[in-house]
mmCIF file with all atom_site columns, C-alpha atoms in Angstrom:
data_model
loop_
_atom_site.group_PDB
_atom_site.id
_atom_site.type_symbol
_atom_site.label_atom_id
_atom_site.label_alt_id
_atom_site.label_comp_id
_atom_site.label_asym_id
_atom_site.label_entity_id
_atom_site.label_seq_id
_atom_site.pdbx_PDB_ins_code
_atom_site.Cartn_x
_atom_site.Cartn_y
_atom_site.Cartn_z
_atom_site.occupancy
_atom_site.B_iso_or_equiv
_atom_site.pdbx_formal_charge
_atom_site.auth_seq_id
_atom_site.auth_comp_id
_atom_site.auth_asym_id
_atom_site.auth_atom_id
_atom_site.pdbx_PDB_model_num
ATOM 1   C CA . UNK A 1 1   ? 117.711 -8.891  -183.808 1.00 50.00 ? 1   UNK A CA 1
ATOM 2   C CA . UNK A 1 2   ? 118.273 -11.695 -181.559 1.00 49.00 ? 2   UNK A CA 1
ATOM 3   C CA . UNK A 1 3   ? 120.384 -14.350 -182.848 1.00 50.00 ? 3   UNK A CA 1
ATOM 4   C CA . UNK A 1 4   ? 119.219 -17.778 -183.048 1.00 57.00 ? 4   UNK A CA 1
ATOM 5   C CA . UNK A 1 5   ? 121.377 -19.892 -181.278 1.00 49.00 ? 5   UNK A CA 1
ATOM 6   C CA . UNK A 1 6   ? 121.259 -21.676 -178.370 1.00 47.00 ? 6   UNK A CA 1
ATOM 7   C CA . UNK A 1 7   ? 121.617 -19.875 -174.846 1.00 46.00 ? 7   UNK A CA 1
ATOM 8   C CA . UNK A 1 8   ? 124.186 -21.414 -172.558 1.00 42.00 ? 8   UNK A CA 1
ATOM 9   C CA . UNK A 1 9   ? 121.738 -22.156 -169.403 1.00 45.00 ? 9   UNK A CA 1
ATOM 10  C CA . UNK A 1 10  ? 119.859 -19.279 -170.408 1.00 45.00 ? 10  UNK A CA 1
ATOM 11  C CA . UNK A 1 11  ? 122.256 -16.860 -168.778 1.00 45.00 ? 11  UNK A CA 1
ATOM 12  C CA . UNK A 1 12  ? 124.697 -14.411 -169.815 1.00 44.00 ? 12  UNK A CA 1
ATOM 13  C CA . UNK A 1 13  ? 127.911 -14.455 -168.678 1.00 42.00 ? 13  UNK A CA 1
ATOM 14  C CA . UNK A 1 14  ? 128.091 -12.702 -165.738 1.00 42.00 ? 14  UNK A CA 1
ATOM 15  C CA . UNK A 1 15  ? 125.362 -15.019 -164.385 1.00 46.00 ? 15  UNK A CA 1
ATOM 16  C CA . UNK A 1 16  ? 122.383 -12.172 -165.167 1.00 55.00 ? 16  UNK A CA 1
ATOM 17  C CA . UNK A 1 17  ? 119.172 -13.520 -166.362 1.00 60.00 ? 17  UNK A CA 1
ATOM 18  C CA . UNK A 1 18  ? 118.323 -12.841 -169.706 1.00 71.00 ? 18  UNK A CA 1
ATOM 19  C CA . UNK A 1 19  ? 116.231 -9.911  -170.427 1.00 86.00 ? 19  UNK A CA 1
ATOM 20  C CA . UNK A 1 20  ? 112.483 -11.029 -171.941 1.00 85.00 ? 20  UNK A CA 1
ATOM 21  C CA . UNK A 1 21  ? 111.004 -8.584  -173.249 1.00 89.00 ? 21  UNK A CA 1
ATOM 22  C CA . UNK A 1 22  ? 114.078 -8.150  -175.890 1.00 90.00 ? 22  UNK A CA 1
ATOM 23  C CA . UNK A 1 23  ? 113.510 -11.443 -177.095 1.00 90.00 ? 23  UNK A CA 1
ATOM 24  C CA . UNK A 1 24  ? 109.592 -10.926 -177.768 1.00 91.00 ? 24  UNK A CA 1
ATOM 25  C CA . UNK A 1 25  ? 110.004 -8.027  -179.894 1.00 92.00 ? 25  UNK A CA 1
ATOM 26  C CA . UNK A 1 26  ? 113.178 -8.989  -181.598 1.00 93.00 ? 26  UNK A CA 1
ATOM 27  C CA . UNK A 1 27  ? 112.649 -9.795  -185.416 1.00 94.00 ? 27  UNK A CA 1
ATOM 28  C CA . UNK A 1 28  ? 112.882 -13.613 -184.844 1.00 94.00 ? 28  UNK A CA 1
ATOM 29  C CA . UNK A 1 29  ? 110.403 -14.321 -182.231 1.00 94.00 ? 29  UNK A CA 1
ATOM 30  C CA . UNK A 1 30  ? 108.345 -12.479 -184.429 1.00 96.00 ? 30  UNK A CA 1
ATOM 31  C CA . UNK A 1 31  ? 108.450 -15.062 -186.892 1.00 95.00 ? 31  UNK A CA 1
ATOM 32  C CA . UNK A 1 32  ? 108.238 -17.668 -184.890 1.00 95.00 ? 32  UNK A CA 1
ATOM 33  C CA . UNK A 1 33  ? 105.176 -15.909 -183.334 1.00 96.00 ? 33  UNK A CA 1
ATOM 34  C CA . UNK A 1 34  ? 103.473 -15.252 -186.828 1.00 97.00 ? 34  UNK A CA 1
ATOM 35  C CA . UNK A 1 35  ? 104.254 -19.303 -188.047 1.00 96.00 ? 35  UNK A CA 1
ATOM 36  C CA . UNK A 1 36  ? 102.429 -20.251 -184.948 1.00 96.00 ? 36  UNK A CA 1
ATOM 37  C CA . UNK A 1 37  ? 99.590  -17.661 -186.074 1.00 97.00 ? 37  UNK A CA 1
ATOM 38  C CA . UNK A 1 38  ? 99.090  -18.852 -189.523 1.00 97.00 ? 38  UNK A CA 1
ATOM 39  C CA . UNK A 1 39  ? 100.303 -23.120 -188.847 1.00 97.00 ? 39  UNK A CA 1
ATOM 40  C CA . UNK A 1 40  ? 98.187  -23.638 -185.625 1.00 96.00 ? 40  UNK A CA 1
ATOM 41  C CA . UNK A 1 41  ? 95.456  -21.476 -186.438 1.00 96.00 ? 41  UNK A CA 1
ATOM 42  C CA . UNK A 1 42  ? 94.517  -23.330 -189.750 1.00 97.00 ? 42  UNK A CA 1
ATOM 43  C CA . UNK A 1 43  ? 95.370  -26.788 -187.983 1.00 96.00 ? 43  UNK A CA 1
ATOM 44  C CA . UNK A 1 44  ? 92.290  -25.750 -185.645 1.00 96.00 ? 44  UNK A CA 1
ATOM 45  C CA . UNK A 1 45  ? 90.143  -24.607 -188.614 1.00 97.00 ? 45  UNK A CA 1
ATOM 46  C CA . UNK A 1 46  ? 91.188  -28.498 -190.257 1.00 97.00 ? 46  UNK A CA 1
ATOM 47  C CA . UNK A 1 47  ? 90.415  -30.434 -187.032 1.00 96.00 ? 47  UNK A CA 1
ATOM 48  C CA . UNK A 1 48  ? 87.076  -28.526 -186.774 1.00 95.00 ? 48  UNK A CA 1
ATOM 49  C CA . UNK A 1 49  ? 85.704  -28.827 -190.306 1.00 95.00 ? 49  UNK A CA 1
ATOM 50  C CA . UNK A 1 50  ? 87.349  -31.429 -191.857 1.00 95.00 ? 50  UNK A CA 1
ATOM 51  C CA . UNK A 1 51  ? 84.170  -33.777 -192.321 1.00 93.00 ? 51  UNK A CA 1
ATOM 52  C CA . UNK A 1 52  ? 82.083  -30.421 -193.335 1.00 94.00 ? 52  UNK A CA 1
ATOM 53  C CA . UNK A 1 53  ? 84.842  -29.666 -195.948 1.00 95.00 ? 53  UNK A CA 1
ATOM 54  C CA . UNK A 1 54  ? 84.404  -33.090 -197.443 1.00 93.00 ? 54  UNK A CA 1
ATOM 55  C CA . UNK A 1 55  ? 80.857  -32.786 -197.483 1.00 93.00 ? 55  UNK A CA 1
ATOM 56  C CA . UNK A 1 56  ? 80.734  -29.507 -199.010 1.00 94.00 ? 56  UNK A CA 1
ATOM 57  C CA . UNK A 1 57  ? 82.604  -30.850 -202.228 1.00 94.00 ? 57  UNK A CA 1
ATOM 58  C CA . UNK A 1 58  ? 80.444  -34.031 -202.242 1.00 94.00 ? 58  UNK A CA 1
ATOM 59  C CA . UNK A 1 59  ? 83.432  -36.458 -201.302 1.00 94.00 ? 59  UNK A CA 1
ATOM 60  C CA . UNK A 1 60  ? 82.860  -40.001 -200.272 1.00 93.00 ? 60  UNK A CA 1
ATOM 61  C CA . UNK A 1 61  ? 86.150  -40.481 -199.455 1.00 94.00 ? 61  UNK A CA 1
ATOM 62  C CA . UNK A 1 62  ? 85.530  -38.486 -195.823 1.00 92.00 ? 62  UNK A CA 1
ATOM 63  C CA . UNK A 1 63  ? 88.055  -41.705 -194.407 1.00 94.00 ? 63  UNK A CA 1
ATOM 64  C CA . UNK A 1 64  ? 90.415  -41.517 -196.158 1.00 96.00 ? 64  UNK A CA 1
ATOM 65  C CA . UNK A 1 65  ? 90.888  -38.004 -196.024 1.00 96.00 ? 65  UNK A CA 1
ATOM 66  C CA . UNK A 1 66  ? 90.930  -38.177 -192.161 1.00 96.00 ? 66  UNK A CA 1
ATOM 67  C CA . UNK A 1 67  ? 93.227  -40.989 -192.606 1.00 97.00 ? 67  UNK A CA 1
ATOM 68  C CA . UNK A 1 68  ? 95.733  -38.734 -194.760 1.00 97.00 ? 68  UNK A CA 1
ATOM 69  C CA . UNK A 1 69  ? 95.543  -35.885 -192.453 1.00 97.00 ? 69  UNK A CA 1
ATOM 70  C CA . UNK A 1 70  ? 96.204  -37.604 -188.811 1.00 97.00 ? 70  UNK A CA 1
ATOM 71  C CA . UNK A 1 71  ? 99.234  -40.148 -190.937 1.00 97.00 ? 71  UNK A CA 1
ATOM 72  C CA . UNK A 1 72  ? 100.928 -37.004 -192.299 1.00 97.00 ? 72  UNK A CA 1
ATOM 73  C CA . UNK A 1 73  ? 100.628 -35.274 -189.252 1.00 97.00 ? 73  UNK A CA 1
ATOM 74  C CA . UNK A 1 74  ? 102.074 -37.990 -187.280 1.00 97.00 ? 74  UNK A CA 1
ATOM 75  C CA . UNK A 1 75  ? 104.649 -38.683 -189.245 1.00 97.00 ? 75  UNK A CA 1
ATOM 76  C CA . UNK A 1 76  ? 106.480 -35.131 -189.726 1.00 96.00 ? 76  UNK A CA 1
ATOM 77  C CA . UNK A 1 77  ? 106.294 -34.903 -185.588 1.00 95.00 ? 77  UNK A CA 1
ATOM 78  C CA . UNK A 1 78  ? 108.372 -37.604 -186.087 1.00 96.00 ? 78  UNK A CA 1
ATOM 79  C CA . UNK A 1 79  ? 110.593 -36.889 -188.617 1.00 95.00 ? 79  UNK A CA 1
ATOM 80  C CA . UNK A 1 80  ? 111.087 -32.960 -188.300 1.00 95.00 ? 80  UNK A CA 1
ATOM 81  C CA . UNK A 1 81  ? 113.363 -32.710 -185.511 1.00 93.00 ? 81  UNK A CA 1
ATOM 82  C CA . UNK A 1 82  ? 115.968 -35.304 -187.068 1.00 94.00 ? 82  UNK A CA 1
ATOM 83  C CA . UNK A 1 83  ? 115.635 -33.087 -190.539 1.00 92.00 ? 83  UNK A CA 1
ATOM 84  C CA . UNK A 1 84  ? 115.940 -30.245 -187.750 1.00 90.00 ? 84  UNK A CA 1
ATOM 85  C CA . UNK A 1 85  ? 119.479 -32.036 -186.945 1.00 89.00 ? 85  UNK A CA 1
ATOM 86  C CA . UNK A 1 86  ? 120.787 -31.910 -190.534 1.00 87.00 ? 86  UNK A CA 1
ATOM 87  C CA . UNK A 1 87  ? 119.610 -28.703 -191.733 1.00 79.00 ? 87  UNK A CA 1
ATOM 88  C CA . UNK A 1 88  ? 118.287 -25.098 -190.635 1.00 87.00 ? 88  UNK A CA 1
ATOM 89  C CA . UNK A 1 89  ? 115.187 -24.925 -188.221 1.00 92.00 ? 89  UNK A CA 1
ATOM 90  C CA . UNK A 1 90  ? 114.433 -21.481 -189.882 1.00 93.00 ? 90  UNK A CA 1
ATOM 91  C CA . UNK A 1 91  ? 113.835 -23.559 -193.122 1.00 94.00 ? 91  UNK A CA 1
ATOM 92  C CA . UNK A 1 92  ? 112.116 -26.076 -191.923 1.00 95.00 ? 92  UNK A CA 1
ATOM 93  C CA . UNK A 1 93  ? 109.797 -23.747 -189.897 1.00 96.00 ? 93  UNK A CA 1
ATOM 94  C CA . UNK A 1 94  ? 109.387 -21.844 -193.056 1.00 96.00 ? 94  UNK A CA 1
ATOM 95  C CA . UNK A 1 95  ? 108.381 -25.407 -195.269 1.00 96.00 ? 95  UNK A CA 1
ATOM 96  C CA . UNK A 1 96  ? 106.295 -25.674 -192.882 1.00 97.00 ? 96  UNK A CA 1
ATOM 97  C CA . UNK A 1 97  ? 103.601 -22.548 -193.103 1.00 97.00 ? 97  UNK A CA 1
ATOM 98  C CA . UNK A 1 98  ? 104.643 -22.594 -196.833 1.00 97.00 ? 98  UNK A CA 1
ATOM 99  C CA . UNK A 1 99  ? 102.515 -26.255 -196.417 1.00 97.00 ? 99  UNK A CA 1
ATOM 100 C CA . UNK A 1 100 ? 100.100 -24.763 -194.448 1.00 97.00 ? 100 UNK A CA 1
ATOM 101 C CA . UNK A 1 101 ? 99.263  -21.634 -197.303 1.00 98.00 ? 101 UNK A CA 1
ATOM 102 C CA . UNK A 1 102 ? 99.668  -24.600 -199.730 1.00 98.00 ? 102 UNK A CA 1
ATOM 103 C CA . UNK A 1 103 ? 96.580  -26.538 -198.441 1.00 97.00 ? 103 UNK A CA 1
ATOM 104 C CA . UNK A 1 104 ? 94.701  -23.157 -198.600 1.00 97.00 ? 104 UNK A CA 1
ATOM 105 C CA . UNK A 1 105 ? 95.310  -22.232 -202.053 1.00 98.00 ? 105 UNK A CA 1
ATOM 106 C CA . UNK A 1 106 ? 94.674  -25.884 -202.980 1.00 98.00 ? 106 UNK A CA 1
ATOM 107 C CA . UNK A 1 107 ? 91.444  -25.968 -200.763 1.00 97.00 ? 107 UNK A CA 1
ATOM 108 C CA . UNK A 1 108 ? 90.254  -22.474 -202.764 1.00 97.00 ? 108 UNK A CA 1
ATOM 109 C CA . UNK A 1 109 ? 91.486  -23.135 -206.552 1.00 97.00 ? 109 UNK A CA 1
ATOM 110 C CA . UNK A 1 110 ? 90.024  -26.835 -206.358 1.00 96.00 ? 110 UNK A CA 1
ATOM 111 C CA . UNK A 1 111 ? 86.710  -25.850 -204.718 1.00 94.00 ? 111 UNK A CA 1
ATOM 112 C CA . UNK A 1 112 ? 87.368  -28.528 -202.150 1.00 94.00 ? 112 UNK A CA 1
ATOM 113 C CA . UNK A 1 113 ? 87.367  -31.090 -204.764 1.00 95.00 ? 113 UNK A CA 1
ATOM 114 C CA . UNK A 1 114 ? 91.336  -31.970 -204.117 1.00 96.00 ? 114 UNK A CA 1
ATOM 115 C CA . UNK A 1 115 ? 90.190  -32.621 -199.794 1.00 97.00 ? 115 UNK A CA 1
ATOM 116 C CA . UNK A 1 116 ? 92.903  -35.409 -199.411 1.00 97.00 ? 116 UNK A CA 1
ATOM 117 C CA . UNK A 1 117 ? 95.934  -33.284 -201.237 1.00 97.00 ? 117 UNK A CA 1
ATOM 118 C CA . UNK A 1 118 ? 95.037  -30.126 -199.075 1.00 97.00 ? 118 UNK A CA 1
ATOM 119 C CA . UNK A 1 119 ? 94.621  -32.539 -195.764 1.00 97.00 ? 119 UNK A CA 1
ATOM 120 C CA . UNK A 1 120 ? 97.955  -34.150 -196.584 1.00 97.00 ? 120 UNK A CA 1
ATOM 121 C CA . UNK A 1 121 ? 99.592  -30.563 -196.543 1.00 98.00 ? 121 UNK A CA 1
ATOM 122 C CA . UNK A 1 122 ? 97.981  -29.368 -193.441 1.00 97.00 ? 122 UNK A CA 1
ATOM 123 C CA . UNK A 1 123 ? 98.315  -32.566 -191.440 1.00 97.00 ? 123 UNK A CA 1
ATOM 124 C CA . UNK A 1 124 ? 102.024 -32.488 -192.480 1.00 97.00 ? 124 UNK A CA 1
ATOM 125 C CA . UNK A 1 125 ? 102.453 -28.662 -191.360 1.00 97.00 ? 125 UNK A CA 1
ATOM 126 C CA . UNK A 1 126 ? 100.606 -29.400 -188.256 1.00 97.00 ? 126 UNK A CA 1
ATOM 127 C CA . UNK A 1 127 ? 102.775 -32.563 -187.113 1.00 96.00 ? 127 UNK A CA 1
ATOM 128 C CA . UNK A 1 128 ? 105.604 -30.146 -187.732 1.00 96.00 ? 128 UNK A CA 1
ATOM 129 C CA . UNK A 1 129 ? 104.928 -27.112 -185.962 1.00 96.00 ? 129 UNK A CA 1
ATOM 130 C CA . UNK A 1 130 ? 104.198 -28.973 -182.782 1.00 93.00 ? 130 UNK A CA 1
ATOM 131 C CA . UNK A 1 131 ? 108.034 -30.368 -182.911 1.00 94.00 ? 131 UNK A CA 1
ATOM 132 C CA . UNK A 1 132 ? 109.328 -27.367 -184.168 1.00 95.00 ? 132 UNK A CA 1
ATOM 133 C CA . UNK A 1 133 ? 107.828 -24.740 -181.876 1.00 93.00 ? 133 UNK A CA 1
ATOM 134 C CA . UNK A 1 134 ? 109.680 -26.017 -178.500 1.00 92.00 ? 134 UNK A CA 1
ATOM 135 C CA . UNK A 1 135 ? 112.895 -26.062 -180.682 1.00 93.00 ? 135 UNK A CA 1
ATOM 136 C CA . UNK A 1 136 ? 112.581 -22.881 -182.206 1.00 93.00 ? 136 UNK A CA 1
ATOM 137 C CA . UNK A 1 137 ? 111.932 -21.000 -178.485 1.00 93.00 ? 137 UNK A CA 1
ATOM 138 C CA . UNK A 1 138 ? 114.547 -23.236 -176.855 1.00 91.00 ? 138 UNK A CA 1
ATOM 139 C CA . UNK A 1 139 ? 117.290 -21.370 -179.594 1.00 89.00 ? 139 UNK A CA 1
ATOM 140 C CA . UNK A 1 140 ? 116.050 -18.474 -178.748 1.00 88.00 ? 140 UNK A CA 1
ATOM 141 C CA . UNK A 1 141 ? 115.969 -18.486 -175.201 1.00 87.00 ? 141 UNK A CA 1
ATOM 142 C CA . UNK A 1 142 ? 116.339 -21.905 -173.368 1.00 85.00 ? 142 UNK A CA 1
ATOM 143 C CA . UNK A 1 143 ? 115.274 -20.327 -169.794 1.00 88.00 ? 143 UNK A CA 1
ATOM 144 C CA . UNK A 1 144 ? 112.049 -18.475 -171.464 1.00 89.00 ? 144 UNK A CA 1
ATOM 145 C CA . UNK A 1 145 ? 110.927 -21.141 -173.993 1.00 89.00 ? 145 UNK A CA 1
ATOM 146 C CA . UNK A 1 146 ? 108.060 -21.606 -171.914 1.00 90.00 ? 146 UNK A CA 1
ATOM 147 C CA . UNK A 1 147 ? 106.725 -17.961 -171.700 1.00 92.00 ? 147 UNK A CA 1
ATOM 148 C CA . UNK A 1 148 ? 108.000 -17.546 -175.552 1.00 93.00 ? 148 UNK A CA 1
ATOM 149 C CA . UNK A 1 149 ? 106.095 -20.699 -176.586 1.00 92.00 ? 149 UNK A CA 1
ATOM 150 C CA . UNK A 1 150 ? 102.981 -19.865 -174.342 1.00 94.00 ? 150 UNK A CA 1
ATOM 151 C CA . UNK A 1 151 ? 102.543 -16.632 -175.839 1.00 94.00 ? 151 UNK A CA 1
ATOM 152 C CA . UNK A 1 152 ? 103.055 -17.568 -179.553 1.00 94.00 ? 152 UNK A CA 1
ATOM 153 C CA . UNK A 1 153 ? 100.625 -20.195 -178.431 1.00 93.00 ? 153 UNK A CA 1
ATOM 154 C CA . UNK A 1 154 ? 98.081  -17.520 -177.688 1.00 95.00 ? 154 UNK A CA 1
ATOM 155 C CA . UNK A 1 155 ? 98.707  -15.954 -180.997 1.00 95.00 ? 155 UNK A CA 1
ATOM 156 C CA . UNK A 1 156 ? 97.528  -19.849 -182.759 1.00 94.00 ? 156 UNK A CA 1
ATOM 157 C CA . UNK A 1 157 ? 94.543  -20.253 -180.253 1.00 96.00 ? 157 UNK A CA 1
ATOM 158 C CA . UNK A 1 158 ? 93.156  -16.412 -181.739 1.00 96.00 ? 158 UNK A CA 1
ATOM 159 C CA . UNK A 1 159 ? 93.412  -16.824 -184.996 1.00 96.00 ? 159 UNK A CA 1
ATOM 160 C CA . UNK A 1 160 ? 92.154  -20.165 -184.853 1.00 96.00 ? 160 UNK A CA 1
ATOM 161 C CA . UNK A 1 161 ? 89.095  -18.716 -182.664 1.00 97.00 ? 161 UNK A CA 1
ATOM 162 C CA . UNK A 1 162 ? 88.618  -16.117 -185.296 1.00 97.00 ? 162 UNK A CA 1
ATOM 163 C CA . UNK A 1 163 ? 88.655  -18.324 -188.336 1.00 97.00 ? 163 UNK A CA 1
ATOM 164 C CA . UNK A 1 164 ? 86.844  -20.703 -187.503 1.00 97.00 ? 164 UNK A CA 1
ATOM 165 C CA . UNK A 1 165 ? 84.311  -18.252 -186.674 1.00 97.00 ? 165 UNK A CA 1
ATOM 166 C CA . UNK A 1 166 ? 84.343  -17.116 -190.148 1.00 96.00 ? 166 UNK A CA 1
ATOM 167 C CA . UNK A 1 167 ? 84.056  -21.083 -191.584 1.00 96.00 ? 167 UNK A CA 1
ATOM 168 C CA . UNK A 1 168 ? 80.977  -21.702 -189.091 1.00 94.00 ? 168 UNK A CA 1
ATOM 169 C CA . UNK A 1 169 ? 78.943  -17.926 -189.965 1.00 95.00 ? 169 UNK A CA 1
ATOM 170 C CA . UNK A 1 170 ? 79.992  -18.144 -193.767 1.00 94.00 ? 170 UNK A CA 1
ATOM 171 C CA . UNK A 1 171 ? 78.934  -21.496 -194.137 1.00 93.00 ? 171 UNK A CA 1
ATOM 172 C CA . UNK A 1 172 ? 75.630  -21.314 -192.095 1.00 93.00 ? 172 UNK A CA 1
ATOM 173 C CA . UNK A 1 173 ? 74.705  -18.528 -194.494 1.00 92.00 ? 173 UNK A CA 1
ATOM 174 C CA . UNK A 1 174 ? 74.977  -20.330 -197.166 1.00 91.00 ? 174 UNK A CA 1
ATOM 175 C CA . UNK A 1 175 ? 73.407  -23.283 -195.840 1.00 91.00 ? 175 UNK A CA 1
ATOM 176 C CA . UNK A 1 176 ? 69.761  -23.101 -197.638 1.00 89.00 ? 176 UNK A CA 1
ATOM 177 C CA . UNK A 1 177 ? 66.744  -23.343 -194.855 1.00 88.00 ? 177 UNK A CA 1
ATOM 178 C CA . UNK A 1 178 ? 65.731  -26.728 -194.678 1.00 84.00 ? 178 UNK A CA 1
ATOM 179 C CA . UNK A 1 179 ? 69.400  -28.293 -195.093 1.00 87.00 ? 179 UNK A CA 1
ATOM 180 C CA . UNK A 1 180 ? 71.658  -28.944 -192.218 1.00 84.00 ? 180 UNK A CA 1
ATOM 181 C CA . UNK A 1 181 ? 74.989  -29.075 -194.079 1.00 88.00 ? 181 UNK A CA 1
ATOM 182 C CA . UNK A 1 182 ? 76.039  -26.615 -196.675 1.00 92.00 ? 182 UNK A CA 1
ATOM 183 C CA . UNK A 1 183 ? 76.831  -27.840 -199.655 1.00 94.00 ? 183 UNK A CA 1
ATOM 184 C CA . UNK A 1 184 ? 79.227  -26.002 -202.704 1.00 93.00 ? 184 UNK A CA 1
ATOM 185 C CA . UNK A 1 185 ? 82.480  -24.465 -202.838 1.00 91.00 ? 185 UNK A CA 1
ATOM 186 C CA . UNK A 1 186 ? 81.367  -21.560 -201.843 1.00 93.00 ? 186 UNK A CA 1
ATOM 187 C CA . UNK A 1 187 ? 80.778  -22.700 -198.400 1.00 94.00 ? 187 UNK A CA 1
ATOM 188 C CA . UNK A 1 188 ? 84.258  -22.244 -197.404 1.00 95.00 ? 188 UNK A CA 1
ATOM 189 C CA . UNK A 1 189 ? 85.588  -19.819 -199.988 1.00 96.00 ? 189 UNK A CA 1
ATOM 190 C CA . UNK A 1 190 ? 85.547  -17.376 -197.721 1.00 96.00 ? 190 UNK A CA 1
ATOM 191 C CA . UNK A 1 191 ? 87.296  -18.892 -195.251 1.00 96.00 ? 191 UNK A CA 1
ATOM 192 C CA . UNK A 1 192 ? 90.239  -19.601 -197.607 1.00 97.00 ? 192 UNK A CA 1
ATOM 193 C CA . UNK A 1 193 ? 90.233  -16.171 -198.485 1.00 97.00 ? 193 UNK A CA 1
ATOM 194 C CA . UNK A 1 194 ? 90.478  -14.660 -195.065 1.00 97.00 ? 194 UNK A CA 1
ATOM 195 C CA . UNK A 1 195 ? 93.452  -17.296 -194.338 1.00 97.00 ? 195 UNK A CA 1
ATOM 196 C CA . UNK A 1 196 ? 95.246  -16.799 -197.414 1.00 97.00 ? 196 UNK A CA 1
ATOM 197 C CA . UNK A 1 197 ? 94.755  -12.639 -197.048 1.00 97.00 ? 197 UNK A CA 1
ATOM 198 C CA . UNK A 1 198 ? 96.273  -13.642 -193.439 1.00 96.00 ? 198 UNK A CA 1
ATOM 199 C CA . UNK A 1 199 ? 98.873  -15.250 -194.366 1.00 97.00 ? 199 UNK A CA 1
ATOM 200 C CA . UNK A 1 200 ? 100.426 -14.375 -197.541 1.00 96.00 ? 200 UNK A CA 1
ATOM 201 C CA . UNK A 1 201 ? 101.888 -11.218 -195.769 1.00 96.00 ? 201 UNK A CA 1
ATOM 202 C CA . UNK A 1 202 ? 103.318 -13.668 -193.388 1.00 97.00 ? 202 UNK A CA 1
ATOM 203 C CA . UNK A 1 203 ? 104.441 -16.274 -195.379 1.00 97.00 ? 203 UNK A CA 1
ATOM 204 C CA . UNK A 1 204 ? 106.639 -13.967 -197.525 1.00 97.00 ? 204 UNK A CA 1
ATOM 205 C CA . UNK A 1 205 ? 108.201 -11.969 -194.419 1.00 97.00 ? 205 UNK A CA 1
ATOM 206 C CA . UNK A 1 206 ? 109.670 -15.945 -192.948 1.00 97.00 ? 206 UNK A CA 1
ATOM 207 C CA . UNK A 1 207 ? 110.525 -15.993 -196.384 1.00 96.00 ? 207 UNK A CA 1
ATOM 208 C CA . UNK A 1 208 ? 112.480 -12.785 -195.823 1.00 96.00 ? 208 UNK A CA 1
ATOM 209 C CA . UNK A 1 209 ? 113.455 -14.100 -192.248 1.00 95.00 ? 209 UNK A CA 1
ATOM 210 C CA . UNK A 1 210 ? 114.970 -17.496 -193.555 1.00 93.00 ? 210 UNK A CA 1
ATOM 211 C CA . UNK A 1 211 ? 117.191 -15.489 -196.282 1.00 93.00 ? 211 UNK A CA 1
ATOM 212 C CA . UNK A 1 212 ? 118.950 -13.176 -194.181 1.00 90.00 ? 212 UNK A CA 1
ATOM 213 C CA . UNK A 1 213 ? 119.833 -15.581 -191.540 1.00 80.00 ? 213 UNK A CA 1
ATOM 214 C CA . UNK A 1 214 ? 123.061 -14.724 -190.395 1.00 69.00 ? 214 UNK A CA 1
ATOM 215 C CA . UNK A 1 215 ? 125.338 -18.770 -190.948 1.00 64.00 ? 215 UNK A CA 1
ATOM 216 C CA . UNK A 1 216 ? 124.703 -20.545 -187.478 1.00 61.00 ? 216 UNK A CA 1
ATOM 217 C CA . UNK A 1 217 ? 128.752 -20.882 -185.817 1.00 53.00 ? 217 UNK A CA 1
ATOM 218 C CA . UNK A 1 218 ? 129.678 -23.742 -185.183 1.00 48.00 ? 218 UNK A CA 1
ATOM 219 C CA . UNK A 1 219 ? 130.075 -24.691 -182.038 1.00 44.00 ? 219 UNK A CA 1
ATOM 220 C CA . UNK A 1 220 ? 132.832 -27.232 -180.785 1.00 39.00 ? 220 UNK A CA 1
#
């Protein structure tokens, strides 16, 4: 696996560029690959459904949800990278797709009905992956954190694609003829599903990931 710690220039020592392709299939980029998958994937499904989510569970409180969402997310881009500072990045990369399941499961066992708790969740996890992500690829490679955070990009922008394909089919089929918004929790349960079924695998391999960490040496 490839430790993650900060490259000196991106170089090794006899002034050779580091090798990519070890990097993409070590065991780390992998998680950071799979967070992106599962954090900016659901992010996308959020920002393209919110107002149908509300509207599904009968809310009226459609502003204030929005409102929750764009605050949280705003404020853990903020406040991630200090936390960053004082603590692990592998934990606080794992906190944050453990928030983005979290908004899931809360989205599926409330039927919708608990919008604002889920939105608070997601917009916090999505705030934090986009401070995270350029700090996790710089430790692993600070010459190819731009090809390592393009790519796990890629891997957010699919699953994204392909969920919220499953939130716009699922809930047009159960959209009754005559009504232009679905209405129910089962508009969306299938979406949560497919995330969750996603994820969970996921979620519990960072889990792994952040556990056997090898301690970070300190540096002078």
């Amino acid at each position: 696996a490839v430790a993650l710690a900060p490259a000196a220039g991106g170089k090794k020592g006899g002034g050779e560029a580091e090798p990519l392709m070890p990097l993409i299939l070590s065991r780390d980029y992998a998680a950071v690959f799979l967070g992106m998958v599962v954090t900016w994937g659901c992010s996308m499904v959020w920002n393209s459904n919110m107002a149908s989510f509300s509207n599904a569970a009968q809310l009226s409180n459609g502003k204030e949800i929005r409102f929750t969402y764009n605050t949280a997310k705003t404020v853990l881009s903020l406040v991630v990278g200090p936390l960053c500072d004082l603590g692990s990045p592998r934990l606080w990369y794992f906190v944050t797709v453990a928030c983005t399941v979290a908004s899931c499961m809360v989205m599926l066992a409330s039927g919708g009905s608990q919008c604002l708790v889920a939105a608070g969740l997601a917009g916090s996890a999505f705030g934090s992956i986009a401070t995270l992500m350029p700090i996790m690829t710089r430790e692993l490679s600070f010459r190819s954190m731009g090809t390592l955070y393009a790519l796990a990009k890629i891997g957010g922008m699919a699953s994204s694609s392909a969920w919220n394909w499953v939130a716009a089919s699922t809930s047009d089929a159960m959209t009754p003829k005559g009504q232009s918004v679905c209405i129910g929790e089962e508009c969306y349960r299938t979406t949560w599903l497919v995330i969750l079924g996603t994820s969970g695998p996921i979620l519990i391999f960072l889990l792994h990931w952040v556990a056997t960490a090898a301690p970070k040496t300190k540096t002078s």
